[in-house]
Structure formats: structure tokens, C-alpha cells
mmCIF file with all atom_site columns, C-alpha atoms in Angstrom:
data_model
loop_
_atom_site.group_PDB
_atom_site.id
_atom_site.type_symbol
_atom_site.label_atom_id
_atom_site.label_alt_id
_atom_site.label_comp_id
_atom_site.label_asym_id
_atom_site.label_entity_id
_atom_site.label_seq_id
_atom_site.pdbx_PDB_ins_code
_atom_site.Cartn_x
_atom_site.Cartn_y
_atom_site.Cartn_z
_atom_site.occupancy
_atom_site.B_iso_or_equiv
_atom_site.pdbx_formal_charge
_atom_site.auth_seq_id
_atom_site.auth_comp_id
_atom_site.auth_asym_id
_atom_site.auth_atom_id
_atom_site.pdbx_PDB_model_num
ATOM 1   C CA . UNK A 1 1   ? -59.291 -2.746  33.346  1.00 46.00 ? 117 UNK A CA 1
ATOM 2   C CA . UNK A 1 2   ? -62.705 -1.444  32.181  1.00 44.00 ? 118 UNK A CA 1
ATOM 3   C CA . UNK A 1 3   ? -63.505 -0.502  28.264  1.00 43.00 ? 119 UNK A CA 1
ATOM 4   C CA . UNK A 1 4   ? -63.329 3.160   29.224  1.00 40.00 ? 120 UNK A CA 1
ATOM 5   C CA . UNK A 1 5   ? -59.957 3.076   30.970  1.00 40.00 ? 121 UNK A CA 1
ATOM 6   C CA . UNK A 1 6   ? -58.596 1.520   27.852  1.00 34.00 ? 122 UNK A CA 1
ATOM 7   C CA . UNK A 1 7   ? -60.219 3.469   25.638  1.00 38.00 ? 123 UNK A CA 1
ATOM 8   C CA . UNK A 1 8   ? -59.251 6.955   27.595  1.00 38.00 ? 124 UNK A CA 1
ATOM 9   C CA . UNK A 1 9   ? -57.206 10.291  26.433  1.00 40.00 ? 125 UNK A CA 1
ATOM 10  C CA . UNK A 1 10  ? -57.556 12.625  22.991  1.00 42.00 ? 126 UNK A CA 1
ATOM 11  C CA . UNK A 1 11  ? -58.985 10.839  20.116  1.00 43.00 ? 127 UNK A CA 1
ATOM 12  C CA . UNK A 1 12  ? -59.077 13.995  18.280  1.00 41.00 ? 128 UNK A CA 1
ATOM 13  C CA . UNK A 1 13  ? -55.284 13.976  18.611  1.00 42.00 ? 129 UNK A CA 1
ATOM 14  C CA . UNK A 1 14  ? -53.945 10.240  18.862  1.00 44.00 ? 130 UNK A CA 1
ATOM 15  C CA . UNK A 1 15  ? -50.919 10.102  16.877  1.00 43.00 ? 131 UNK A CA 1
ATOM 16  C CA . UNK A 1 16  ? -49.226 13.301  18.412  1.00 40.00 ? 132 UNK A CA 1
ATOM 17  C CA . UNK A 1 17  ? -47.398 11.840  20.656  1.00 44.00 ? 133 UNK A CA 1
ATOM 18  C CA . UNK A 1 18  ? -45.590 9.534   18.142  1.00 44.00 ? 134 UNK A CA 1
ATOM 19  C CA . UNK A 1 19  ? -45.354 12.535  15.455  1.00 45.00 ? 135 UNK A CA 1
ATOM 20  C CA . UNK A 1 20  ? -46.109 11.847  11.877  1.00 44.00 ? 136 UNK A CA 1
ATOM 21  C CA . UNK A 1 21  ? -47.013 8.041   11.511  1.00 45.00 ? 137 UNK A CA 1
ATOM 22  C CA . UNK A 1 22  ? -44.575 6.669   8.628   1.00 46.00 ? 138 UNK A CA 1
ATOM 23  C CA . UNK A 1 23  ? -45.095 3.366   6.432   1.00 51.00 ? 139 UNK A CA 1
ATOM 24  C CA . UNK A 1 24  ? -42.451 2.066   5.165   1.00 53.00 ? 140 UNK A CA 1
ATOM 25  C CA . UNK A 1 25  ? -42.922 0.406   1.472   1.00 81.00 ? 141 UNK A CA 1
ATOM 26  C CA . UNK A 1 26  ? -41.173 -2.604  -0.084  1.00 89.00 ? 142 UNK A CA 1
ATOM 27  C CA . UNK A 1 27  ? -40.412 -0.660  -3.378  1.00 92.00 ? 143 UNK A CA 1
ATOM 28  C CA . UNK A 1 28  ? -38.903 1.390   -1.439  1.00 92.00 ? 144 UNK A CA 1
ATOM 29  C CA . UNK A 1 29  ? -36.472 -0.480  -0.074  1.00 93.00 ? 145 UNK A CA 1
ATOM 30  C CA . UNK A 1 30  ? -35.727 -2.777  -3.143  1.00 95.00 ? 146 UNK A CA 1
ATOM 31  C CA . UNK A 1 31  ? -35.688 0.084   -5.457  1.00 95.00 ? 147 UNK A CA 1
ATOM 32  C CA . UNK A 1 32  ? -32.874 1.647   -2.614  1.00 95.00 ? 148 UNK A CA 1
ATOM 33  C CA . UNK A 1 33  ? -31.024 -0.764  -2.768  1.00 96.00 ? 149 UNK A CA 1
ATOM 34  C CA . UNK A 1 34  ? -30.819 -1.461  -6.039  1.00 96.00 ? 150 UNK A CA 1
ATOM 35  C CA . UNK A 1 35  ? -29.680 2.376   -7.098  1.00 95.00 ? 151 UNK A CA 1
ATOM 36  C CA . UNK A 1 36  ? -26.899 2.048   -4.361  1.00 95.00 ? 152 UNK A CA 1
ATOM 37  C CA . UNK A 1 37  ? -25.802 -1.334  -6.106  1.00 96.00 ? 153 UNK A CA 1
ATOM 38  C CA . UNK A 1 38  ? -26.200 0.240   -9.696  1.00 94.00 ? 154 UNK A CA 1
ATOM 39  C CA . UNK A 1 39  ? -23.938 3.304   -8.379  1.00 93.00 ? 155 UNK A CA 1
ATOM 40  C CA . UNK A 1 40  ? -21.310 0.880   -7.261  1.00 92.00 ? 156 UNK A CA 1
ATOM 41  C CA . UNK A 1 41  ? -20.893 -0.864  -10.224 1.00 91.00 ? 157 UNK A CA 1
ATOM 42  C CA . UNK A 1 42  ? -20.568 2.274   -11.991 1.00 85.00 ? 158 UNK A CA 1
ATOM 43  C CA . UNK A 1 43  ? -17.647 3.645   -10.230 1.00 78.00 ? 159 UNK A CA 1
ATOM 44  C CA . UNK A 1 44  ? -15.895 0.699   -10.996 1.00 63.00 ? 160 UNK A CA 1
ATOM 45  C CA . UNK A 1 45  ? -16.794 0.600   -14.276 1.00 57.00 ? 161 UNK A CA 1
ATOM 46  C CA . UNK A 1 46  ? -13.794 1.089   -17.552 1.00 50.00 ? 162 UNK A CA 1
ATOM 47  C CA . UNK A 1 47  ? -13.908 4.601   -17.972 1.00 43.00 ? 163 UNK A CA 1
ATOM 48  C CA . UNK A 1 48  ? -12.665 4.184   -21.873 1.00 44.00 ? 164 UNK A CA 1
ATOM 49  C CA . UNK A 1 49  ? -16.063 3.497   -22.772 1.00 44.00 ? 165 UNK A CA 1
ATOM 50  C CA . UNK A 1 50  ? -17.092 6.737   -22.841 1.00 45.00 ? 166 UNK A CA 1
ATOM 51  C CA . UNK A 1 51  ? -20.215 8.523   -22.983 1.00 43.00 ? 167 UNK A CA 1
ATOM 52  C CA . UNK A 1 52  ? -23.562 7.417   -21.222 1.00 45.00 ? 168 UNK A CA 1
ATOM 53  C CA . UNK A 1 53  ? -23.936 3.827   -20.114 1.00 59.00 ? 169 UNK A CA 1
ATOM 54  C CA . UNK A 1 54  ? -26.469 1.835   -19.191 1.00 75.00 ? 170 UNK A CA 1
ATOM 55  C CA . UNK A 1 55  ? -27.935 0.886   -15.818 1.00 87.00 ? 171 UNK A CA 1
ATOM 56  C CA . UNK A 1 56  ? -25.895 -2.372  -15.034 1.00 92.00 ? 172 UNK A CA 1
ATOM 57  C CA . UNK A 1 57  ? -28.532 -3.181  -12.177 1.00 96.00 ? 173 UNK A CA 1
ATOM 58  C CA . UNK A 1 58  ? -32.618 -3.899  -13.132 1.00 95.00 ? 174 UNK A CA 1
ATOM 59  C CA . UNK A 1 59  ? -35.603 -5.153  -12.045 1.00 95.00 ? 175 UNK A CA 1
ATOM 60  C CA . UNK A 1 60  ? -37.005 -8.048  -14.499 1.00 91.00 ? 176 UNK A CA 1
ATOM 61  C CA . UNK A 1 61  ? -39.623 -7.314  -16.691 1.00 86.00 ? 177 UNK A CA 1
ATOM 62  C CA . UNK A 1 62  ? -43.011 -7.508  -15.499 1.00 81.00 ? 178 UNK A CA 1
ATOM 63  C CA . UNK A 1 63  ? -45.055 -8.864  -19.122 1.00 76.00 ? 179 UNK A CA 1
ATOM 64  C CA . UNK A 1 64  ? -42.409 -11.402 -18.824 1.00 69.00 ? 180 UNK A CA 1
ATOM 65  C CA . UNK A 1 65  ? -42.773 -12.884 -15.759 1.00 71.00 ? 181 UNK A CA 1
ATOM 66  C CA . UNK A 1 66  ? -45.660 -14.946 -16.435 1.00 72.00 ? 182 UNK A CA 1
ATOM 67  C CA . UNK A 1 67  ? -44.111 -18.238 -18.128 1.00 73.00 ? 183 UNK A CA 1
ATOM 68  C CA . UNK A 1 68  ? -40.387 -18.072 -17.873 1.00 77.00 ? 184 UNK A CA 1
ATOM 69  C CA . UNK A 1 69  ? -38.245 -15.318 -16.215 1.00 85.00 ? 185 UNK A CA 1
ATOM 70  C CA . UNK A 1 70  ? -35.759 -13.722 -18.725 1.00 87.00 ? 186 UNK A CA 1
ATOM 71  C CA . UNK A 1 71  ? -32.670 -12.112 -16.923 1.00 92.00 ? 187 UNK A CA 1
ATOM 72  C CA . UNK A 1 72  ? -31.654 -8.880  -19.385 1.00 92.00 ? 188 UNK A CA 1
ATOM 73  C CA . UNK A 1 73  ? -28.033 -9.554  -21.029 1.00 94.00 ? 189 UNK A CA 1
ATOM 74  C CA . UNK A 1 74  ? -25.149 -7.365  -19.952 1.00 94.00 ? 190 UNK A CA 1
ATOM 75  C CA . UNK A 1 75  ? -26.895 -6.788  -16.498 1.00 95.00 ? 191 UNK A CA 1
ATOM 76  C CA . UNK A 1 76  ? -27.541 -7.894  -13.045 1.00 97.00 ? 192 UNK A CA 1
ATOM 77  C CA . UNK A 1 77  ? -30.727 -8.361  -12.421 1.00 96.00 ? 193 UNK A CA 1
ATOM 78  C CA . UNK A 1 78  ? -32.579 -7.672  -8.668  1.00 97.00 ? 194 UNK A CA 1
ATOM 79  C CA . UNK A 1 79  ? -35.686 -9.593  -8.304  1.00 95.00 ? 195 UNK A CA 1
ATOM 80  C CA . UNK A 1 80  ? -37.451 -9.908  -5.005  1.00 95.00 ? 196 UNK A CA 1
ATOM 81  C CA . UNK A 1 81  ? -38.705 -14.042 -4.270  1.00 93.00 ? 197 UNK A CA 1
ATOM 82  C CA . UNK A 1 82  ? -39.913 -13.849 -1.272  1.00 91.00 ? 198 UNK A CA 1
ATOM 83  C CA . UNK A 1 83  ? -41.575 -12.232 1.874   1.00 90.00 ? 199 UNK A CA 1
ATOM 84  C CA . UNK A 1 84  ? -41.690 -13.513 5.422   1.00 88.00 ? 200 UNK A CA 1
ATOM 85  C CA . UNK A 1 85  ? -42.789 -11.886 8.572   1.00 81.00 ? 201 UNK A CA 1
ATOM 86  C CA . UNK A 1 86  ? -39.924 -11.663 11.175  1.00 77.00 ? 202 UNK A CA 1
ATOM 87  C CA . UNK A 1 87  ? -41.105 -12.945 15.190  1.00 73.00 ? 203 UNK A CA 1
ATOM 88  C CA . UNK A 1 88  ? -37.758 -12.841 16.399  1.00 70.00 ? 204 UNK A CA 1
ATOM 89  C CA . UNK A 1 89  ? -37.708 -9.850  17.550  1.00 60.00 ? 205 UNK A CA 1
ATOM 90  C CA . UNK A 1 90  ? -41.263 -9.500  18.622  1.00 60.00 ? 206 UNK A CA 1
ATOM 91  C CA . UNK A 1 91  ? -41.882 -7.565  22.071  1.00 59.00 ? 207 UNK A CA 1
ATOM 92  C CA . UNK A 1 92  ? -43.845 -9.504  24.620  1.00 59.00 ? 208 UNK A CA 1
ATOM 93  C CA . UNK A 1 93  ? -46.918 -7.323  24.184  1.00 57.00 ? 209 UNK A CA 1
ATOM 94  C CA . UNK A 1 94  ? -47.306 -6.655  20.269  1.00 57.00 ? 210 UNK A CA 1
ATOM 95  C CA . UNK A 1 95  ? -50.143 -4.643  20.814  1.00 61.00 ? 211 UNK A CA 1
ATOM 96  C CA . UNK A 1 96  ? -48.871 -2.127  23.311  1.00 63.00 ? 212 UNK A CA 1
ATOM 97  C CA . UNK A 1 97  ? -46.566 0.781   22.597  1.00 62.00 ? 213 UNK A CA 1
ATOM 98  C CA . UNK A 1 98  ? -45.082 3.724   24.355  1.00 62.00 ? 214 UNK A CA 1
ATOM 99  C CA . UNK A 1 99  ? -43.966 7.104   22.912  1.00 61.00 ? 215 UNK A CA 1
ATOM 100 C CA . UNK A 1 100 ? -41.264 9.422   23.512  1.00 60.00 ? 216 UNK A CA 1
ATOM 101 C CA . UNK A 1 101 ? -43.421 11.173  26.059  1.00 68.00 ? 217 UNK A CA 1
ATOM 102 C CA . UNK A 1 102 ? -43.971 8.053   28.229  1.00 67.00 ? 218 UNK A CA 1
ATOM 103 C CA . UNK A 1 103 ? -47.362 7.698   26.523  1.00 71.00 ? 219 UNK A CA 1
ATOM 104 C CA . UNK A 1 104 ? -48.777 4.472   26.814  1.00 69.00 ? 220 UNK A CA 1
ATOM 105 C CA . UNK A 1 105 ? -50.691 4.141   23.136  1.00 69.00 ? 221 UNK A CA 1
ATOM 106 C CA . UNK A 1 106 ? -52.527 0.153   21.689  1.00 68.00 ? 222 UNK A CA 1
ATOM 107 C CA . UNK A 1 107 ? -52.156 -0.745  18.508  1.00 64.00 ? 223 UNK A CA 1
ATOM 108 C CA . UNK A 1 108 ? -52.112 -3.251  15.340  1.00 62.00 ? 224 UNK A CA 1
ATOM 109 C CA . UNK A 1 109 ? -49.046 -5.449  15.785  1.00 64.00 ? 225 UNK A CA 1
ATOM 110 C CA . UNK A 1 110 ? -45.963 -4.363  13.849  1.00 66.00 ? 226 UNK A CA 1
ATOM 111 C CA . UNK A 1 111 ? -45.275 -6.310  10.715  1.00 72.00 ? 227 UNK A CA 1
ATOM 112 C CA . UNK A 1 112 ? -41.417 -6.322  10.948  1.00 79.00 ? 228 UNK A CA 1
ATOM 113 C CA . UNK A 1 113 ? -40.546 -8.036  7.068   1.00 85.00 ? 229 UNK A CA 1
ATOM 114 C CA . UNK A 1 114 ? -38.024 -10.096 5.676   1.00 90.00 ? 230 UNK A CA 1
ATOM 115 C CA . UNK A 1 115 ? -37.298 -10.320 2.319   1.00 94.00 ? 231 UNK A CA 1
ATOM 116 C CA . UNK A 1 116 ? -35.348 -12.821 0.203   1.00 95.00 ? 232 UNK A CA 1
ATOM 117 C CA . UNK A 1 117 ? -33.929 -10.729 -3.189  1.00 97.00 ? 233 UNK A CA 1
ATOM 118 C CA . UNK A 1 118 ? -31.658 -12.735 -5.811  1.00 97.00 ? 234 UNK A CA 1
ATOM 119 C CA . UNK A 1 119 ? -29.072 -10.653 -7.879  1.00 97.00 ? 235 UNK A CA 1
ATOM 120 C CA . UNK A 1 120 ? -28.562 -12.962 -11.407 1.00 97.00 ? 236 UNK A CA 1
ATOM 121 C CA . UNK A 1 121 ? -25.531 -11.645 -12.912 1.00 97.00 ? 237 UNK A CA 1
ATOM 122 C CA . UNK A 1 122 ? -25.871 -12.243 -17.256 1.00 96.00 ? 238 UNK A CA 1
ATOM 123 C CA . UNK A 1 123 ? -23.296 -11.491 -19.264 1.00 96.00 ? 239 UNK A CA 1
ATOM 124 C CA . UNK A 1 124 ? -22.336 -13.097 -22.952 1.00 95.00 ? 240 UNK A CA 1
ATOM 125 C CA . UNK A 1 125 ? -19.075 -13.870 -21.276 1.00 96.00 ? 241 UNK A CA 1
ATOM 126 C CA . UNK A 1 126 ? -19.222 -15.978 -18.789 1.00 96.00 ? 242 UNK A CA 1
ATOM 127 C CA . UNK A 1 127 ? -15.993 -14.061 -17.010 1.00 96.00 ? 243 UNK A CA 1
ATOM 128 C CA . UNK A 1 128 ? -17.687 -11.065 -16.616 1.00 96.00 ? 244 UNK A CA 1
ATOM 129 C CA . UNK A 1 129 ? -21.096 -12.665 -15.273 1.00 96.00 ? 245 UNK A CA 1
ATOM 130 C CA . UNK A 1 130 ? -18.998 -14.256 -12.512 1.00 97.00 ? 246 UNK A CA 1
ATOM 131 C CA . UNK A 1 131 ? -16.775 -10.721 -12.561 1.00 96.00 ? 247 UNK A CA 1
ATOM 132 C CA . UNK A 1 132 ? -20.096 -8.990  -11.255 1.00 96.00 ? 248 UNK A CA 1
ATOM 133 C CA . UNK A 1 133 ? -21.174 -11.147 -9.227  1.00 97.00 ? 249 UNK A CA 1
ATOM 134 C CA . UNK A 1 134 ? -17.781 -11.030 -7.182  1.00 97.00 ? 250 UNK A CA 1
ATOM 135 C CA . UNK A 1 135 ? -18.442 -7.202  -6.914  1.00 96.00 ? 251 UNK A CA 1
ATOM 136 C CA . UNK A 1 136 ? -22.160 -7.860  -5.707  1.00 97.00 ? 252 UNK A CA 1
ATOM 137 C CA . UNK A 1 137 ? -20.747 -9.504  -2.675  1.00 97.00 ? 253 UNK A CA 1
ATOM 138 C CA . UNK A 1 138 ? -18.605 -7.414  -2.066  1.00 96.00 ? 254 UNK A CA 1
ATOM 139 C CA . UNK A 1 139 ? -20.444 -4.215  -1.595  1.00 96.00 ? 255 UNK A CA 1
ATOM 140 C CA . UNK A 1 140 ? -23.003 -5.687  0.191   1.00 96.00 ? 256 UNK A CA 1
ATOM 141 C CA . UNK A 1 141 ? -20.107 -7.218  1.973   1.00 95.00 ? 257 UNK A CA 1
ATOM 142 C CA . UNK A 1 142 ? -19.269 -3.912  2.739   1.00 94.00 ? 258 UNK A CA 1
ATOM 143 C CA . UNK A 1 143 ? -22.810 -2.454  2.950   1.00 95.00 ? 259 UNK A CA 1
ATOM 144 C CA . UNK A 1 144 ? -24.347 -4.501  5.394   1.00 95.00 ? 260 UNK A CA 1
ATOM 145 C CA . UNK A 1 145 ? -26.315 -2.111  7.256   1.00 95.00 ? 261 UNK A CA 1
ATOM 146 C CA . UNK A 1 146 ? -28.023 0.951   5.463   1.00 94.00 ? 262 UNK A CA 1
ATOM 147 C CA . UNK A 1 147 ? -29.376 4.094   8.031   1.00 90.00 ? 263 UNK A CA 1
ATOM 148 C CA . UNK A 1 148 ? -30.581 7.547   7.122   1.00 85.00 ? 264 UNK A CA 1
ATOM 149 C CA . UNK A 1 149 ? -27.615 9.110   8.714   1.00 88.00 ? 265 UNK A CA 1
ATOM 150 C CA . UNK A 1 150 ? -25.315 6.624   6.506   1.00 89.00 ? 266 UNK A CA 1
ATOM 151 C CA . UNK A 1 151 ? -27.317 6.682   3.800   1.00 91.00 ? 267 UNK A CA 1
ATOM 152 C CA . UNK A 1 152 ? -29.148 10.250  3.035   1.00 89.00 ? 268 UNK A CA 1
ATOM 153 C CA . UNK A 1 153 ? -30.942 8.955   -0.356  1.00 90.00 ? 269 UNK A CA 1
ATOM 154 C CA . UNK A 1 154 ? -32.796 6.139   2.022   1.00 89.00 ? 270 UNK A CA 1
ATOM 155 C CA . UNK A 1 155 ? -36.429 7.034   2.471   1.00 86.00 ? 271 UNK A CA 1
ATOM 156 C CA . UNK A 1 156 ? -37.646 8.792   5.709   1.00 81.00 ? 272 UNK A CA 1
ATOM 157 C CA . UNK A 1 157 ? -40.178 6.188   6.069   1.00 79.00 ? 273 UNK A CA 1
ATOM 158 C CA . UNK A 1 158 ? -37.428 3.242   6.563   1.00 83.00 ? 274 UNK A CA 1
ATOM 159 C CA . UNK A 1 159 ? -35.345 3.855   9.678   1.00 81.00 ? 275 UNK A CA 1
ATOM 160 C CA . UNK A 1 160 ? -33.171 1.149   8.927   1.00 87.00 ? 276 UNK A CA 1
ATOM 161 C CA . UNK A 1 161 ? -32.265 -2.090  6.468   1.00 92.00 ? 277 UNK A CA 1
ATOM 162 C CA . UNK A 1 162 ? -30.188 -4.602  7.021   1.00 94.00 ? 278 UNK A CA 1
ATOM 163 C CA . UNK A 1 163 ? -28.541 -7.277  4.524   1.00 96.00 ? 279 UNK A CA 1
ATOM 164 C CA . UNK A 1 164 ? -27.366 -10.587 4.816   1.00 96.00 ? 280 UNK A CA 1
ATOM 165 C CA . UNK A 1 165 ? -25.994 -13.398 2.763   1.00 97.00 ? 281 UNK A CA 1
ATOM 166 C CA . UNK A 1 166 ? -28.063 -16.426 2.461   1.00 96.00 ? 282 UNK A CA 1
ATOM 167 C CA . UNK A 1 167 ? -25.967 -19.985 2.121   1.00 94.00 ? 283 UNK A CA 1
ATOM 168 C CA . UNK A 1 168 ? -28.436 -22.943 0.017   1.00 91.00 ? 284 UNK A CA 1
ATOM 169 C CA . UNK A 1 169 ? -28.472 -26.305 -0.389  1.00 93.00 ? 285 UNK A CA 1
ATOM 170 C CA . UNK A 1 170 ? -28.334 -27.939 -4.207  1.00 92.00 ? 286 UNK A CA 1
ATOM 171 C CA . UNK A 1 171 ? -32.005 -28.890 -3.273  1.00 94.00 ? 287 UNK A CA 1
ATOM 172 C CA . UNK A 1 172 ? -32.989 -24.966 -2.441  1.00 93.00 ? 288 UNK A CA 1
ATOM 173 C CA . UNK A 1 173 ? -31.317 -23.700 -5.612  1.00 93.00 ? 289 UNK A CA 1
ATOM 174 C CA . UNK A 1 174 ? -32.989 -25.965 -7.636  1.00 93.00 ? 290 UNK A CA 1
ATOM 175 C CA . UNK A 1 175 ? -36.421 -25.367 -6.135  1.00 93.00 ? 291 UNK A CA 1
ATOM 176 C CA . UNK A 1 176 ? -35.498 -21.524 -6.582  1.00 92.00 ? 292 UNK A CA 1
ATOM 177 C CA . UNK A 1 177 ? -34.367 -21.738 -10.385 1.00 93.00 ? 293 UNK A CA 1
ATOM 178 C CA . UNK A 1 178 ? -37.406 -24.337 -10.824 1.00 92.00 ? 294 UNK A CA 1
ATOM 179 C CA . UNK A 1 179 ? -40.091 -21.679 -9.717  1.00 89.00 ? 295 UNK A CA 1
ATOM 180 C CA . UNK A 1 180 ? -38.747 -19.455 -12.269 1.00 88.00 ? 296 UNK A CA 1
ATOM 181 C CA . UNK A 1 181 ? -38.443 -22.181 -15.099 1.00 88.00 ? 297 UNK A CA 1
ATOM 182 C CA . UNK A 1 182 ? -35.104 -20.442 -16.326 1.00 89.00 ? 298 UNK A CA 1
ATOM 183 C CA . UNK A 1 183 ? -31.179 -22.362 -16.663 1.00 90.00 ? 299 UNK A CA 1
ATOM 184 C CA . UNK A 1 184 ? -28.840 -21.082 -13.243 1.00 93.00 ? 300 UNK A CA 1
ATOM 185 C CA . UNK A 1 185 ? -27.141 -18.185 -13.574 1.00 95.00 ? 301 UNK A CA 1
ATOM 186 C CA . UNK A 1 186 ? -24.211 -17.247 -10.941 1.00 96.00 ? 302 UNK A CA 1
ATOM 187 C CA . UNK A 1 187 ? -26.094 -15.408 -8.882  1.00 96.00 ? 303 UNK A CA 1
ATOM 188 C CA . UNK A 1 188 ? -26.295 -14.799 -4.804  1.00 97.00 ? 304 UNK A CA 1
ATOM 189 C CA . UNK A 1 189 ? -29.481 -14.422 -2.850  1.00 97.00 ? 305 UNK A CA 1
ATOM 190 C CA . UNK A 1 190 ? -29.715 -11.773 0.292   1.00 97.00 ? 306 UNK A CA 1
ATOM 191 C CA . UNK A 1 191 ? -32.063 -11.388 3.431   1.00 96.00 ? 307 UNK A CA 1
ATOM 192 C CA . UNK A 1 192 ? -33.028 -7.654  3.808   1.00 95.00 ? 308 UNK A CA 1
ATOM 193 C CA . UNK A 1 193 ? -34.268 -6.743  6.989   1.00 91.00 ? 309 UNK A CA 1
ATOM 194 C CA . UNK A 1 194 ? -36.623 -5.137  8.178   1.00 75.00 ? 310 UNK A CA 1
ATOM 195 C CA . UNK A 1 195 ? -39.498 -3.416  6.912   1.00 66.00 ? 311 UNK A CA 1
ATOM 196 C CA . UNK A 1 196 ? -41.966 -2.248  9.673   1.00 68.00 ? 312 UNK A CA 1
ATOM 197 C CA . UNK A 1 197 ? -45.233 -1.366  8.867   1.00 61.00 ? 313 UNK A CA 1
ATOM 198 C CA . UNK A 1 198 ? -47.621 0.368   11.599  1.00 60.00 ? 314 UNK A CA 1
ATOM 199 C CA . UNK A 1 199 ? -50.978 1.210   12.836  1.00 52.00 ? 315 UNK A CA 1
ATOM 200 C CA . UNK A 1 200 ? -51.781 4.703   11.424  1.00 54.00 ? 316 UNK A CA 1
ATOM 201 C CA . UNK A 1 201 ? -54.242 5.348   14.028  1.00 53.00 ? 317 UNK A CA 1
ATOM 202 C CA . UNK A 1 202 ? -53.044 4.098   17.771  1.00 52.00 ? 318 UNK A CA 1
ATOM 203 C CA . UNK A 1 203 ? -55.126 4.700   20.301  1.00 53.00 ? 319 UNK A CA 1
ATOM 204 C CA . UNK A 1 204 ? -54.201 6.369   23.810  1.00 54.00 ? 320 UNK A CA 1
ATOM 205 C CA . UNK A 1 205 ? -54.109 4.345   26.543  1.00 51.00 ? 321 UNK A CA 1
ATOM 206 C CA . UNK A 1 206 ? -54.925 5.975   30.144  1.00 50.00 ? 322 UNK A CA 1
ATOM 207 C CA . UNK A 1 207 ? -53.107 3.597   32.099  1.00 47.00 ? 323 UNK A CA 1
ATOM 208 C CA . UNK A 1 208 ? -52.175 -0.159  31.751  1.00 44.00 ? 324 UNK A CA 1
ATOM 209 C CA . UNK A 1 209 ? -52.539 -2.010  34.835  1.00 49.00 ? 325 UNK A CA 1
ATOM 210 C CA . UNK A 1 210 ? -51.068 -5.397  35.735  1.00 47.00 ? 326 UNK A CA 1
ATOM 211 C CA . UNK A 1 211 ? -53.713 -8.868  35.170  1.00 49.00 ? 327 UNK A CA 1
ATOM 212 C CA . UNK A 1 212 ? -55.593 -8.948  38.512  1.00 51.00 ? 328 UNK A CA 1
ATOM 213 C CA . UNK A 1 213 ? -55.618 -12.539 39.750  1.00 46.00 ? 329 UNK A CA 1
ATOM 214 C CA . UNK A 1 214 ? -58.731 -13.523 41.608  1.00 52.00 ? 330 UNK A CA 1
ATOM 215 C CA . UNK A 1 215 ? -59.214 -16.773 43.382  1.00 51.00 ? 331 UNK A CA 1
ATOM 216 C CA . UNK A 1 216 ? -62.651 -17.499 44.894  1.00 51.00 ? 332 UNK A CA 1
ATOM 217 C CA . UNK A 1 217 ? -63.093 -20.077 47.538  1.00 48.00 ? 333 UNK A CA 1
#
């Protein structure tokens, strides 16, 4: 296929076939799903307390992340440890993409994300820490897949997230509550998937033929 066949169609107008291009941010999606969490935990919270509460999910504080991570008391605490790209469901061609028109378009590679997100539940009493944790699991027990037509506060740039419990070892705790030099807390770590991030600009494709093999004699 020469340069110019692969290169063909509207370059003034590249993206209309696929409509607006969306990117999908990580804050995004932890900050989601940490409001849906936070509104969970208030429903079930003792109404004889009266008046306004406080948030019972957070993010840790950023000035004190730099020597030892400190988990705020009376909380669970949502802190994002790690990023990963997912392959597994990679397409054969990573650079090739079609629209809703049958448009053939190239582009970057998708980055389809996984992240790793730890909920530390503190409490003075010890009861209630493990009391909040048990209701942790269960929403997102629950809550396992999150979609715009299921969920109408989720951002129109994530079409979808899904969330699954992740089982450790003794040896992958410890390395997890080493890296943040802090004491274990009951706690349970989640996989969120997926995050996709795309090419803002693809680039129309006049027509994708098939890898010519030639064999000379």
C-alpha cells in the first residue's frame, strides 16, 4: 500500500466520523468512585447523629505523602498504588480502527488502564474499622460494574469501569504496607478497569489492503 493510499481522505475533517474524541482521566474515575462509596456509607449511617457529617471516604493527604502515609481517623481512606496497562484485550491491529460509518481511520494504540486502589478503613475502635470495611465489600460487591446509563453522575468521557477484588499473599501485603512505611490497617485492595485513552487526531484511511506476498525465483 503506497504512502498516499494510507495517508488518503479529509484531513481538514478527521475525527468526524468518530464524533467528539473523549479522554478519559484517572481522577476521574477515582474521584467517581469514591463519591459513590462516600454516598453509600452515608445512607447507612445512624441517623441520631444529627446535623452535617463528615465525608467518611478521602483521598490521603498529598504534603503527607512524602515520608510516611497517614490514613485520617474516623475515615476510609481511597488511595490509588498502582497503574498497569491492560494487553488482554488488545485487538490484533492496535493501530487500526473503524467508525460507525464503516470508516477505516489509523491511530496511536489505545492505552486500556488498570488500576490497583486500597480502601484503609481507621477508626479509634477497632469494631468499627473492621465494621466499614465489611460495608466496602459489600457495595462494591454489589457495584461491580459502573456505566453511564447505570450510573448518570459517571463522566461522559468514561464509557465504562469495572471493579474487582484483589486476593494477596502475606508477602504482597507486606511489600504494599512497606512502600508506604505505615502499621496494617484492615483494609481491601480493588482492580478498576478500564481507562482508555485515545488518539485525538486519527487519520483516515482510504482503504486497507491485505500484506501482498511476493516470492521471486
Amino acid at each position: 500500500m503506497s504512502q498516499s493510499a494510507f495517508l488518503a481522505g479529509d484531513h481538514a475533517k478527521p475525527r468526524a466520523p468518530f464524533g467528539p474524541v473523549v479522554v478519559p482521566m484517572i481522577d476521574e474515575a477515582i474521584i467517581f468512585l469514591r463519591d459513590r462509596l462516600n454516598a453509600a456509607l452515608e445512607s447507612g449511617a445512624d441517623p441520631a447523629g444529627g446535623g452535617l457529617t463528615e465525608e467518611k471516604v478521602v483521598f490521603p493527604d498529598g504534603e503527607k505523602l512524602r515520608e510516611m502515609v497517614e490514613f485520617k481517623m474516623g475515615a476510609v481512606t481511597a488511595m490509588l498504588v498502582n497503574v498497569e496497562e491492560e494487553t488482554t484485550l488488545r485487538p490484533a491491529d492496535r493501530f487500526l480502527r473503524t467508525a460507525r460509518d464503516g470508516t477505516t481511520m489509523r491511530a496511536s494504540p489505545e492505552i486500556r488502564l488498570g488500576m490497583n486502589v486500597i480502601f484503609v478503613c481507621h477508626f479509634k475502635q477497632y469494631g468499627d474499622s473492621l465494621k466499614h470495611l465489611s460495608q466496602v465489600i459489600q457495595f462494591f460487591q454489589s457495584h461491580r460494574i459502573f456505566t453511564r446509563a447505570s450510573s448518570p453522575t459517571l463522566s461522559e468521557r468514561i464509557e465504562q469501569l469495572t471493579v474487582e477484588l484483589l486476593t494477596l499473599s502475606f508477602a504482597e501485603q507486606n511489600e504494599i504496607w512497606g512502600s508506604l512505611r505505615t502499621s496494617p490497617r484492615p483494609s481491601v485492595l480493588y482492580r478498576v478497569r478500564m481507562v482508555v485513552f485515545r488518539d485525538q487526531i486519527p487519520q483516515a484511511v482510504g482503504q486497507v489492503d491485505e500484506p501482498e506476498l511476493r516470492i521471486h525465483a
